[in-house]
Coordinates of C-alpha atoms and ligand atoms in Angstrom, one line a residue:
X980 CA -30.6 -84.3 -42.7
X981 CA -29.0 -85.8 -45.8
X982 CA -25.1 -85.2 -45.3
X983 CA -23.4 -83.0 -47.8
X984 CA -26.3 -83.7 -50.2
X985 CA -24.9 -80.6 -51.8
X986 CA -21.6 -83.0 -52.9
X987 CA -23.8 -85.5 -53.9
X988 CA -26.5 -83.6 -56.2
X989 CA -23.6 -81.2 -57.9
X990 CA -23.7 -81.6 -61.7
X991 CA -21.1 -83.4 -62.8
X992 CA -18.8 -80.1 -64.5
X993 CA -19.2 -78.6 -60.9
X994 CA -18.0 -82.3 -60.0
X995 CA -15.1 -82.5 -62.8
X996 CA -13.8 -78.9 -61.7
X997 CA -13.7 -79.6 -58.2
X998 CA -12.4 -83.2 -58.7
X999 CA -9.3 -81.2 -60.9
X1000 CA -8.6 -78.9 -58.3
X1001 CA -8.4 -81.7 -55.8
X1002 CA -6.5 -83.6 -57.8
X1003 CA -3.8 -80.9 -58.4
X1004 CA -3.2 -80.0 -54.6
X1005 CA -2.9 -84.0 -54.1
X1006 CA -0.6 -84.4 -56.4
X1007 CA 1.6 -81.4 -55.1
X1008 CA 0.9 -82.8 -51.8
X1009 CA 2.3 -86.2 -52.3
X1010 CA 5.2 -85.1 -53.9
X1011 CA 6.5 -83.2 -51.1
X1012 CA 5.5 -85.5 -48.6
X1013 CA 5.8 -88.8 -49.7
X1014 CA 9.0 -90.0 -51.0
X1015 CA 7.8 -93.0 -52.7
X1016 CA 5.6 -90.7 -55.1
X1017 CA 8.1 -88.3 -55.7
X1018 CA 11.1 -91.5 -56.9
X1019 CA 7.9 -92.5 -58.9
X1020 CA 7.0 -89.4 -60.8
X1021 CA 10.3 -88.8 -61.3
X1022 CA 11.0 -91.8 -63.3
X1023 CA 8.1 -91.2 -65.3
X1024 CA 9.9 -87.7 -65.7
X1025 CA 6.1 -86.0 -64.1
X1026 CA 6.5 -83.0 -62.2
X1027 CA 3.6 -81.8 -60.1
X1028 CA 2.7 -79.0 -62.8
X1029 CA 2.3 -81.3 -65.5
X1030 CA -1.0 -82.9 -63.6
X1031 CA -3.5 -79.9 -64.2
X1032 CA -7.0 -81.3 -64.6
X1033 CA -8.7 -84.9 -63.6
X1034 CA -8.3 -85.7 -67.2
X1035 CA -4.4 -86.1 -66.5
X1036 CA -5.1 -88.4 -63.5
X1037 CA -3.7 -91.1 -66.7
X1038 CA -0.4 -89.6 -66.9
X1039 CA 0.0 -90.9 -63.0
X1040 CA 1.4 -94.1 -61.6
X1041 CA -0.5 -96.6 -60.1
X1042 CA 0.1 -98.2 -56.5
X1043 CA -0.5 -101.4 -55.5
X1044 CA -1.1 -104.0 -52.2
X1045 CA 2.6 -105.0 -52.8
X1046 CA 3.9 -101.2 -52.3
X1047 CA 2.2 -100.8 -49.1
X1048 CA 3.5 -103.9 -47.9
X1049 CA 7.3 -103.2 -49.1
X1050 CA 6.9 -99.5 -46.9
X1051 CA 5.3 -101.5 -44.1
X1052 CA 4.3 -99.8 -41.6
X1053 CA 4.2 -96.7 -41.8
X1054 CA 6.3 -95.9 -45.3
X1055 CA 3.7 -93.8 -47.3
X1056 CA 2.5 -91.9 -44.6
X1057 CA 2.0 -88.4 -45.8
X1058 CA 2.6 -86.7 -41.6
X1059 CA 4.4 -87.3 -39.0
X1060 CA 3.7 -90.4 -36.3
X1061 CA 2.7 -86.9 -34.3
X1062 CA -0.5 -86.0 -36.8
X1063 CA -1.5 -90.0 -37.1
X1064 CA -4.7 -90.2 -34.3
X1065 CA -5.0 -94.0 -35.5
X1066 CA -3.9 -96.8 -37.9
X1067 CA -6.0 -99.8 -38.8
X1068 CA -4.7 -102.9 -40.7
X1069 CA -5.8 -105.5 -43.2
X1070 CA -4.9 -109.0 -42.3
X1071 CA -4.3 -110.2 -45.5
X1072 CA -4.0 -114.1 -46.2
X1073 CA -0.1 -114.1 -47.5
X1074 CA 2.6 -112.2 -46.5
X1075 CA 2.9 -108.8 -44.3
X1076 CA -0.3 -106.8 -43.0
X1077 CA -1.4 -104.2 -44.6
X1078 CA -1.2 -100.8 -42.4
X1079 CA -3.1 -97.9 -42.5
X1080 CA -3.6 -94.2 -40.6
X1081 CA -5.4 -91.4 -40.3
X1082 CA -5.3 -88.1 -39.2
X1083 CA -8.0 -86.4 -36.8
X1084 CA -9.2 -84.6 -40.2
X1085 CA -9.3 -87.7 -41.7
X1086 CA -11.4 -89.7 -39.3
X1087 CA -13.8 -86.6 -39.5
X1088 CA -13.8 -87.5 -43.8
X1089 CA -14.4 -91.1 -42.7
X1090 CA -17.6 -90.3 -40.0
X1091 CA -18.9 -87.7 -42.7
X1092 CA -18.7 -90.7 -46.2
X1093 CA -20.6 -93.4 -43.7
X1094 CA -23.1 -90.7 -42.4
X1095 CA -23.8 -89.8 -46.4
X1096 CA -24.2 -93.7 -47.1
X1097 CA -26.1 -94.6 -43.7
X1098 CA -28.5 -91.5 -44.9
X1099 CA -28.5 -93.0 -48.0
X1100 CA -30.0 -96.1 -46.4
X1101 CA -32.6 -94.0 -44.7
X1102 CA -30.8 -94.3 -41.4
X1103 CA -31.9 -91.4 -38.8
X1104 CA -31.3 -90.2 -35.5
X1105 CA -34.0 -92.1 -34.4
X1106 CA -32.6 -95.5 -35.4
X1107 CA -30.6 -97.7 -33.0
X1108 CA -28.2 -99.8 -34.8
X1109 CA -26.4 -102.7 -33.8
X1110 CA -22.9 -102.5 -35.0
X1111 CA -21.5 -106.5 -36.1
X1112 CA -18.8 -105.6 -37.9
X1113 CA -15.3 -106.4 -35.8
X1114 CA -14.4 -103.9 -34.4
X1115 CA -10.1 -103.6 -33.6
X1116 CA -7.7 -103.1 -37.0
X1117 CA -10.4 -104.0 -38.8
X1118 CA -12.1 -101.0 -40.3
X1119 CA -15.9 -101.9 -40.4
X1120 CA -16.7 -101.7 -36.7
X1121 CA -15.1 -98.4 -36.1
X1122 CA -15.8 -97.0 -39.5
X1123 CA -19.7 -98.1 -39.1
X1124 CA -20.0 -96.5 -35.7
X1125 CA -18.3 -93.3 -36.3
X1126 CA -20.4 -92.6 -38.8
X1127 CA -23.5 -93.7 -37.3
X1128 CA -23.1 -91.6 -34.6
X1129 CA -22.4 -88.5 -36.7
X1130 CA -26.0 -89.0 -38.2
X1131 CA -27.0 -89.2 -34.0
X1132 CA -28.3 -93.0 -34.0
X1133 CA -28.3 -94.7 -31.1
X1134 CA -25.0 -97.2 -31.4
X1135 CA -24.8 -100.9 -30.0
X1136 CA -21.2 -101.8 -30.2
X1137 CA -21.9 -105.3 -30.5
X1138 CA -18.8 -106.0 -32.6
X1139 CA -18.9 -109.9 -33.4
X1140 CA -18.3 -113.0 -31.4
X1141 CA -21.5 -113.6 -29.9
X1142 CA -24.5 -114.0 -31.5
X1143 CA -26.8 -115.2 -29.7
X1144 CA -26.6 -112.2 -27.0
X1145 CA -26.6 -110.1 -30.4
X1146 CA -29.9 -111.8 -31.4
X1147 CA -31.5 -111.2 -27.7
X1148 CA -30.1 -107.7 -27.6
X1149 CA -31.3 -107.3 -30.9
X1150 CA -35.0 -107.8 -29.6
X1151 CA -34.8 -106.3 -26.4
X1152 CA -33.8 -103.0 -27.6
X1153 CA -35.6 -102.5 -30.4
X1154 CA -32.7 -102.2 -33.0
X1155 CA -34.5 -101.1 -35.7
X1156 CA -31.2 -101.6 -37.9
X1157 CA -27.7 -103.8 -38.5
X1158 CA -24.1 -103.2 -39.6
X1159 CA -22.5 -106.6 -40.5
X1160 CA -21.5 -108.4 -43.5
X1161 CA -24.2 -110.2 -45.7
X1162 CA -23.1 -114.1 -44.5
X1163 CA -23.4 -112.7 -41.0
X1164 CA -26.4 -111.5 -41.1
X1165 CA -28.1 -114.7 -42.6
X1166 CA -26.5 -116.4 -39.8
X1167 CA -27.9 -114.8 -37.2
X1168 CA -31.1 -114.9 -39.2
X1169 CA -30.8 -118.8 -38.6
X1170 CA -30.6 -118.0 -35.2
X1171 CA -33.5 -115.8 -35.3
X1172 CA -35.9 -118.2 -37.2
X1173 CA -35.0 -121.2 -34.6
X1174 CA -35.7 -118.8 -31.9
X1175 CA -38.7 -118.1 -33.0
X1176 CA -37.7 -114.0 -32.4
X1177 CA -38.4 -112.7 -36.2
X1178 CA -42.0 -111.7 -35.7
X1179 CA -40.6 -109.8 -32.6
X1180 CA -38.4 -108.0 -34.1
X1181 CA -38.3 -104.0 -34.7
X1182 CA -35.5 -104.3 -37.4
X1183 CA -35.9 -102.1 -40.8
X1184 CA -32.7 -102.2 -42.3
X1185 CA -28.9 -104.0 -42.3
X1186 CA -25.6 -102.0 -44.1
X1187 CA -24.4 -105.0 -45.5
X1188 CA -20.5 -105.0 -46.9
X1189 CA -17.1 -105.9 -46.8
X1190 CA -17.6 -108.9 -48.8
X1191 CA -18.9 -109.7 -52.4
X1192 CA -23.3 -111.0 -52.4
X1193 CA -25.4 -111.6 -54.8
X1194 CA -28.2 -109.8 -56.0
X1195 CA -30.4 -113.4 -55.0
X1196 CA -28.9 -113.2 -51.3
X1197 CA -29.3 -109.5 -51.2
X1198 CA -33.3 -110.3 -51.9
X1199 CA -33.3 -113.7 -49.2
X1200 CA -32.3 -111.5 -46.8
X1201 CA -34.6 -109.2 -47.0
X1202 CA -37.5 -111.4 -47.3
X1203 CA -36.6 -113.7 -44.3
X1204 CA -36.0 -110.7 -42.1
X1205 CA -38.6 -108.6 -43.7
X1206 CA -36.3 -105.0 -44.0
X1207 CA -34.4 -103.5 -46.9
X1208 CA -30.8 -104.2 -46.9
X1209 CA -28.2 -102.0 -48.5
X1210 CA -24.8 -102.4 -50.0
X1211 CA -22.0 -100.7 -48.5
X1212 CA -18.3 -100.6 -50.0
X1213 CA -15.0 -99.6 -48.8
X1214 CA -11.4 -100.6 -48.1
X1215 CA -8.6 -99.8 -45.5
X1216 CA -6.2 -98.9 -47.9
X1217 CA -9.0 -96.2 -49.4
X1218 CA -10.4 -95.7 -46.2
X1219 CA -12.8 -98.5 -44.5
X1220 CA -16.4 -98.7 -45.1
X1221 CA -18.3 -95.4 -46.6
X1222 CA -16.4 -95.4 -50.1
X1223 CA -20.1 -96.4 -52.1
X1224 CA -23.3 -97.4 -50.8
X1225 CA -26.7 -98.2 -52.9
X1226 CA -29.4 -95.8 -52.3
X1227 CA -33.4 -96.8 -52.2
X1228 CA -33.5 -97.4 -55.5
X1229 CA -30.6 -100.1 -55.3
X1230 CA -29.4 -99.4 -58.9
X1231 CA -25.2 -99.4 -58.3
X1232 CA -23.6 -97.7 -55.4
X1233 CA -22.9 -94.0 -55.2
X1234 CA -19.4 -93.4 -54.6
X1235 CA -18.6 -90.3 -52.6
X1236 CA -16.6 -89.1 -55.8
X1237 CA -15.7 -85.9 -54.3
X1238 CA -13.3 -87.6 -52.0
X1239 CA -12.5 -90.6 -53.8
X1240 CA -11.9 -90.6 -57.7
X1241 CA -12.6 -94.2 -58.9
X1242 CA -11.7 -95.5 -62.3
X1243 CA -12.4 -98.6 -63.9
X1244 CA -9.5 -100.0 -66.2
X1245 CA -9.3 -103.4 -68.4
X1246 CA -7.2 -105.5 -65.7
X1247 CA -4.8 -106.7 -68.5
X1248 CA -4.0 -103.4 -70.3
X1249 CA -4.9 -100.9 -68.0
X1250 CA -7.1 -98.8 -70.1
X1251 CA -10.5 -97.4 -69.3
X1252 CA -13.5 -99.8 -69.8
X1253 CA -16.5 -97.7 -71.4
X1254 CA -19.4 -97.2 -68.6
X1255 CA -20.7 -100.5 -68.3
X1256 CA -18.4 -102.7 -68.9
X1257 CA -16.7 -104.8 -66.5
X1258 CA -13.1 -104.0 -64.9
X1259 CA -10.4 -103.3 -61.9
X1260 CA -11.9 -100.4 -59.9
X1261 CA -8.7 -98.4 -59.5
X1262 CA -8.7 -95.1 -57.1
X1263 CA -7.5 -91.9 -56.0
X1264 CA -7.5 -90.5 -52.4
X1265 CA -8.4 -86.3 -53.0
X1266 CA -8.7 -85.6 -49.8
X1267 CA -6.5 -88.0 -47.3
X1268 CA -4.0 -86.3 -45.2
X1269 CA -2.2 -89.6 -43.6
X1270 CA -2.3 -91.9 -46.2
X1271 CA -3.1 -90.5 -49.5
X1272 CA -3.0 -92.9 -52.4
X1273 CA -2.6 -92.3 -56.2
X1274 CA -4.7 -95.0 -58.8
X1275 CA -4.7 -97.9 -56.0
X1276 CA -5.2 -101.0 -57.9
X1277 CA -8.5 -102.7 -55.6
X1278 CA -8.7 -105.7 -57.6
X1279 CA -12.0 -105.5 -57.5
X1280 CA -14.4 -105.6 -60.3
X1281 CA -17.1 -104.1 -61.1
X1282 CA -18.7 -101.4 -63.6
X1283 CA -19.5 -97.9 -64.1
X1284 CA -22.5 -95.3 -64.5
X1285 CA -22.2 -91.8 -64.7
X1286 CA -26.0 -91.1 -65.1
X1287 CA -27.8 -89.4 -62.8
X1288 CA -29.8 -91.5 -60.1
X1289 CA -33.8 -91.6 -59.6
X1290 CA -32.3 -90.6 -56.8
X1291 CA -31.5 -87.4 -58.1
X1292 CA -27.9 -88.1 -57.0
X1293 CA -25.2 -87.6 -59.8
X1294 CA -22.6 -89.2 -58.5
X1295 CA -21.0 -92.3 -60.6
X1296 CA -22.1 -95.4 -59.2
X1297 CA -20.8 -98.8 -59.4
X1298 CA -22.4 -101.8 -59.7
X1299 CA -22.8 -104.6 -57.3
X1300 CA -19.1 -106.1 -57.2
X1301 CA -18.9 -109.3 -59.1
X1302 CA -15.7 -110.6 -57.4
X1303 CA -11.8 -110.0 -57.4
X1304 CA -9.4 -110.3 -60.0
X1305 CA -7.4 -112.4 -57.6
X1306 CA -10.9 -114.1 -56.4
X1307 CA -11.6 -115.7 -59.9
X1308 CA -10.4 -119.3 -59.4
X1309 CA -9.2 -120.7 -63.2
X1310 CA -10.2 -125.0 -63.3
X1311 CA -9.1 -126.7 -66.4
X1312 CA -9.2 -123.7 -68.2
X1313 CA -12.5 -122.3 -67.0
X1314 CA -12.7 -119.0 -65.0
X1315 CA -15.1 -119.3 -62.3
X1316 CA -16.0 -116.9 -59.3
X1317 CA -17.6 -118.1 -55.9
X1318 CA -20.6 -116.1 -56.5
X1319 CA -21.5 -118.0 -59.4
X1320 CA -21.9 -121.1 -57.0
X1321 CA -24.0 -118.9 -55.0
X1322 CA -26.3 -117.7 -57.7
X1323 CA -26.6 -121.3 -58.8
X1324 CA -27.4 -122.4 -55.2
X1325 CA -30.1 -120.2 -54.4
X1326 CA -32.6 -121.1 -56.7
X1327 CA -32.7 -124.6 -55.6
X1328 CA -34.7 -124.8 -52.3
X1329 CA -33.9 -127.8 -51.3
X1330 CA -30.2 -126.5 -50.5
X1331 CA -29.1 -123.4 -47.6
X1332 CA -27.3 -121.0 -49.2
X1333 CA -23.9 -122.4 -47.3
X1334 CA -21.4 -123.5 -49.6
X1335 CA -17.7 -124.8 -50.2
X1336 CA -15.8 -124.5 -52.9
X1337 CA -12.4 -127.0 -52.9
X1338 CA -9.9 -127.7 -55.6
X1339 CA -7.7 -130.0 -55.9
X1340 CA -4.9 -130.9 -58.6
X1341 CA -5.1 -135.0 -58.6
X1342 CA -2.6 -136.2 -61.5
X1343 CA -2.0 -133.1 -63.6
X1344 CA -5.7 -132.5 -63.4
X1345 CA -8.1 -129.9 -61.8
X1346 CA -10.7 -131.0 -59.6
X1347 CA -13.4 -129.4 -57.8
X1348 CA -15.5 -130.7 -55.0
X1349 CA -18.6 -128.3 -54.1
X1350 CA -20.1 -129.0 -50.3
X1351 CA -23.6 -127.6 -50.3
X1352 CA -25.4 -127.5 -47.1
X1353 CA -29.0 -129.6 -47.2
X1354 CA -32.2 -126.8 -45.9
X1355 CA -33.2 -128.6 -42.7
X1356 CA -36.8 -128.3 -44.3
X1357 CA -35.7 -131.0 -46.7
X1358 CA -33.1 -132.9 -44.5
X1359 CA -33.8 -136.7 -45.4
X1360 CA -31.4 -139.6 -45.0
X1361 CA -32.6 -141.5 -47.9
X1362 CA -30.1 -142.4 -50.0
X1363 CA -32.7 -142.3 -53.0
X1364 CA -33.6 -138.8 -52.4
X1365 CA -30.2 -137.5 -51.6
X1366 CA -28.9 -139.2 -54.5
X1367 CA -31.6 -137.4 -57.4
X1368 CA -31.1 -134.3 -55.3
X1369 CA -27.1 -134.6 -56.0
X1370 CA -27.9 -134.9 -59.5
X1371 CA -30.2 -132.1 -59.5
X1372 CA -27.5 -129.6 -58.1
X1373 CA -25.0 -131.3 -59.9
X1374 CA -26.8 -130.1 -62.9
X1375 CA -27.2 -126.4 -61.7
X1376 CA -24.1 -126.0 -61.0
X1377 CA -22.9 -127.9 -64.3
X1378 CA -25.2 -125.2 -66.4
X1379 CA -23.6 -122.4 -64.0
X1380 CA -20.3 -123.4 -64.1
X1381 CA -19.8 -125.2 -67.6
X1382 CA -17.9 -127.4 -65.7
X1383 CA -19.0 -130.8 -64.1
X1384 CA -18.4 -130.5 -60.3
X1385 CA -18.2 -133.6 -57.3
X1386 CA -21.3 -132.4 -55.3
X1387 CA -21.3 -133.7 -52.0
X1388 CA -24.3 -132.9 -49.7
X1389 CA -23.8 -132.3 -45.9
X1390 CA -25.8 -132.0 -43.2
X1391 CA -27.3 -128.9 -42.1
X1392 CA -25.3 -126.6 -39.8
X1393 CA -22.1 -128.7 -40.6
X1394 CA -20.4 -125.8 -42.9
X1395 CA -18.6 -123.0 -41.0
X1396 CA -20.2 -119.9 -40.4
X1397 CA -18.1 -116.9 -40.5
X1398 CA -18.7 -113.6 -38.1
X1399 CA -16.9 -111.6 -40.3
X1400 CA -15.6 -112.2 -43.7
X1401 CA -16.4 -115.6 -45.3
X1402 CA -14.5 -118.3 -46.8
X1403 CA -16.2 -120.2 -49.3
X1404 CA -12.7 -121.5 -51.3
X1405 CA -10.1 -124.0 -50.6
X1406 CA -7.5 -124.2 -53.0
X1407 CA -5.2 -127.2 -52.3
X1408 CA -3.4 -126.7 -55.5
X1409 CA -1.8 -123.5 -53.7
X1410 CA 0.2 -126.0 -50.9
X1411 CA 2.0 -128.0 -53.2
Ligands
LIG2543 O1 -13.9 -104.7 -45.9 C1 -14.1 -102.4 -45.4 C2 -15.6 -102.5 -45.2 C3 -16.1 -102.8 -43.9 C4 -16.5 -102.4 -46.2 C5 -17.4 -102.9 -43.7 C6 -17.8 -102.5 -46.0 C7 -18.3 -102.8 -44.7 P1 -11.0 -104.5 -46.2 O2 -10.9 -105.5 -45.1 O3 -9.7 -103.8 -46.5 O4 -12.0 -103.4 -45.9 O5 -11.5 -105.3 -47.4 C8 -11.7 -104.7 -48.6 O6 -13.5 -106.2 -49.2 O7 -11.5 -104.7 -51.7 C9 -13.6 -105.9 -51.6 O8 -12.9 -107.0 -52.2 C10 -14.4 -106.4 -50.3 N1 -15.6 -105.6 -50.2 C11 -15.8 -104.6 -49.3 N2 -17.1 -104.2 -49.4 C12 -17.7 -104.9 -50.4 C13 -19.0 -105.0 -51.0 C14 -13.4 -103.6 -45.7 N3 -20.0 -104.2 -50.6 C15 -12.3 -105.6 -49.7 N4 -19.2 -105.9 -52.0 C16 -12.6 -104.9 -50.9 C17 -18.2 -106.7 -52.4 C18 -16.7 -105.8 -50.9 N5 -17.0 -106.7 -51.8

């Protein structure tokens, strides 16, 4: 069964009036119930009945990180603490954690938006999935296991922390798919290939997400485990995972638009890009009963299609995210995003994917030092060889970049490996 394929397969005027509908009971809603909507409508001199179609969605205000952390915890919460059957939280590098909370009603939302992007993946009940993503206040593990148990797979709770019982588990019950982020899972597939355990595995697909990858990584995962892996998008403040998730055809990801109303504005002026063109994904909670949010600034960045899907879903879909607004690192001038380096990286063989990116500010002036893991295929302590390979990647990353990195080349296995989220920047100029 394809969950709600109904929602998903409406045309898009059926879409747009059900969209204005929701968006005129939210707005009432918040208004009531939320006093930090109400002081902000009524500066902009906005009374509920002047929202009366999605169209006016741009008369609204937008909210931001900063305003959930100013009502921390629990200040835009639509219910009572009575109604709230949960809260997650965001860790956040700097300052206060973000909270969030849900009512029963909306964990039932949340199960139903994973099932439709698990089913999306081809997940059935007669997968079993391993679940990596943490679980505790951090939404993946939860959200992924909720909704793969709505669909009626079989669930391993394996949360993160220890991989190599994951990998043995992984082969000793058959899981036949993963939830954990993309750097993750090609961790454990090094675990896998020094095993030797890939040719015994049963595995057909991995939910990859919570983190940006590249359309090269996306593919090197698939051919080293020899599945289809899928993108899966979300956020706490929106929800957790289950917001968008790429379909077989792997052309964007649908977002479950009749629950969440996405947007995507020019970051600077905060006007709508035209479908296609790069900006902040921006959205608006319809249906949320704890925590409903008005045009939450994400950040994130990414484009926009309205057409419909080979598929034959119409929802809009976004394309694979190309970073954050505050992700983009600016070095003498140049704006450059982490998964640039990765792009770069994974054409040249002779180098793991495994990467860090450090800055510096060394009198007045930008630097930037790239660490790229050697493939133990090619490890080699010959100065020779290591010094034309450092040129080699010193180019690739120079033609990527436009900018002339300090390559250094490390041993295999010497970079961290994250289990949940990775880290791939180090910005000293940030301490001083
Ligand atoms: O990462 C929710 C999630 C869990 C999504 C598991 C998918 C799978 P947060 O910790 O609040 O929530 O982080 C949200 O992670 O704004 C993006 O910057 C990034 N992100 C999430 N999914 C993707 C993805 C979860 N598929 C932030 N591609 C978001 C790129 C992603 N970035």
């Amino acid at each position: 069964m394809i969950w709600n394929e109904a929602k998903e397969c409406m045309s898009r005027d059926e879409l747009s009036a059900l969209q204005s509908s929701r968006l005129v009971k939210l707005v009432d809603y918040v208004y009531h119930n939320v006093e930090f909507y109400r002081k902000k409508m009524q500066a902009l001199g906005l009374l509920p009945g002047d929202i009366k179609n999605i169209e006016d969605i741009v008369k609204l205000p937008f909210t931001t990180k900063d305003d959930l952390r100013e009502n921390y915890p629990f200040g835009l919460f639509a219910v009572p603490r009575s109604q709230v059957v949960r809260v997650h939280a965001s860790s956040g590098t700097t300052g206060k954690a973000t909270v969030v909370g849900y009512t029963r009603r909306d964990i039932d939302v949340w199960a139903e938006c994973v099932a439709r992007c698990m089913a999306m993946a081809g997940i059935t009940r007669e997968d079993t999935i391993q679940v990596a993503y943490g679980y505790g206040l951090f939404t993946g593990g939860l959200g992924a296991h909720y909704g793969a148990e709505k669909i009626g797979a079989m669930v391993v709770p394996m949360s993160t922390g220890n991989s190599k019982k994951l990998t043995t588990m992984m082969v000793d019950f058959g899981a036949t798919a993963i939830a954990c982020t993309p750097s993750y899972l090609l961790h454990l597939t090094e675990i896998l290939e020094q095993e030797g355990l890939i040719e015994q595995l049963k595995l057909k697909k991995a939910i990859c997400g919570a983190e940006p990858w590249t359309e090269k990584m996306h593919k090197e995962i698939e051919e080293r485990l020899h599945i289809s892996a899928f993108d899966i998008y979300g956020l706490s403040e929106i929800m957790g995972p289950g917001v968008a998730c790429d379909c077989e055809f792997h052309k964007g990801l649908h977002v479950c638009e009749d629950h969440f109303y996405p947007e995507v504005l020019d970051s600077a002026t905060m006007k709508p890009q035209k479908a296609g063109e790069t900006g902040e994904l921006v959205f608006t909670t319809f249906t949320k009963e704890a925590l409903p949010l008005i045009r939450y600034r994400t950040k994130d960045l990414t484009s926009i299609d309205y057409s419909t899907c080979e598929c034959g879903r119409t929802s809009a879909r976004i394309s694979r995210f190309k970073g954050r607004v505050d992700d983009m690192l600016i070095i003498r001038g140049v704006n450059v995003f982490p998964s640039q380096v990765e792009a770069a990286l994974i054409d040249v063989e002779e180098v793991s994917p495994h990467y860090m990116i450090i800055v510096d500010r060394v009198n007045n002036l930008d630097t930037l030092e790239i660490q790229v893991e050697l493939n133990p295929k090619y490890y080699t302590d010959e100065i020779r060889v290591l010094e034309g390979l450092n040129k080699k990647i010193t180019h690739v990353l120079n033609q990527a970049l436009g900018l002339n990195p300090k390559v250094k080349l490390v041993e295999p296995q010497t970079l961290n490996r994250s289990e949940g989220k990775s880290v791939h920047v180090i910005d000293k100029r940030k301490l001083y």
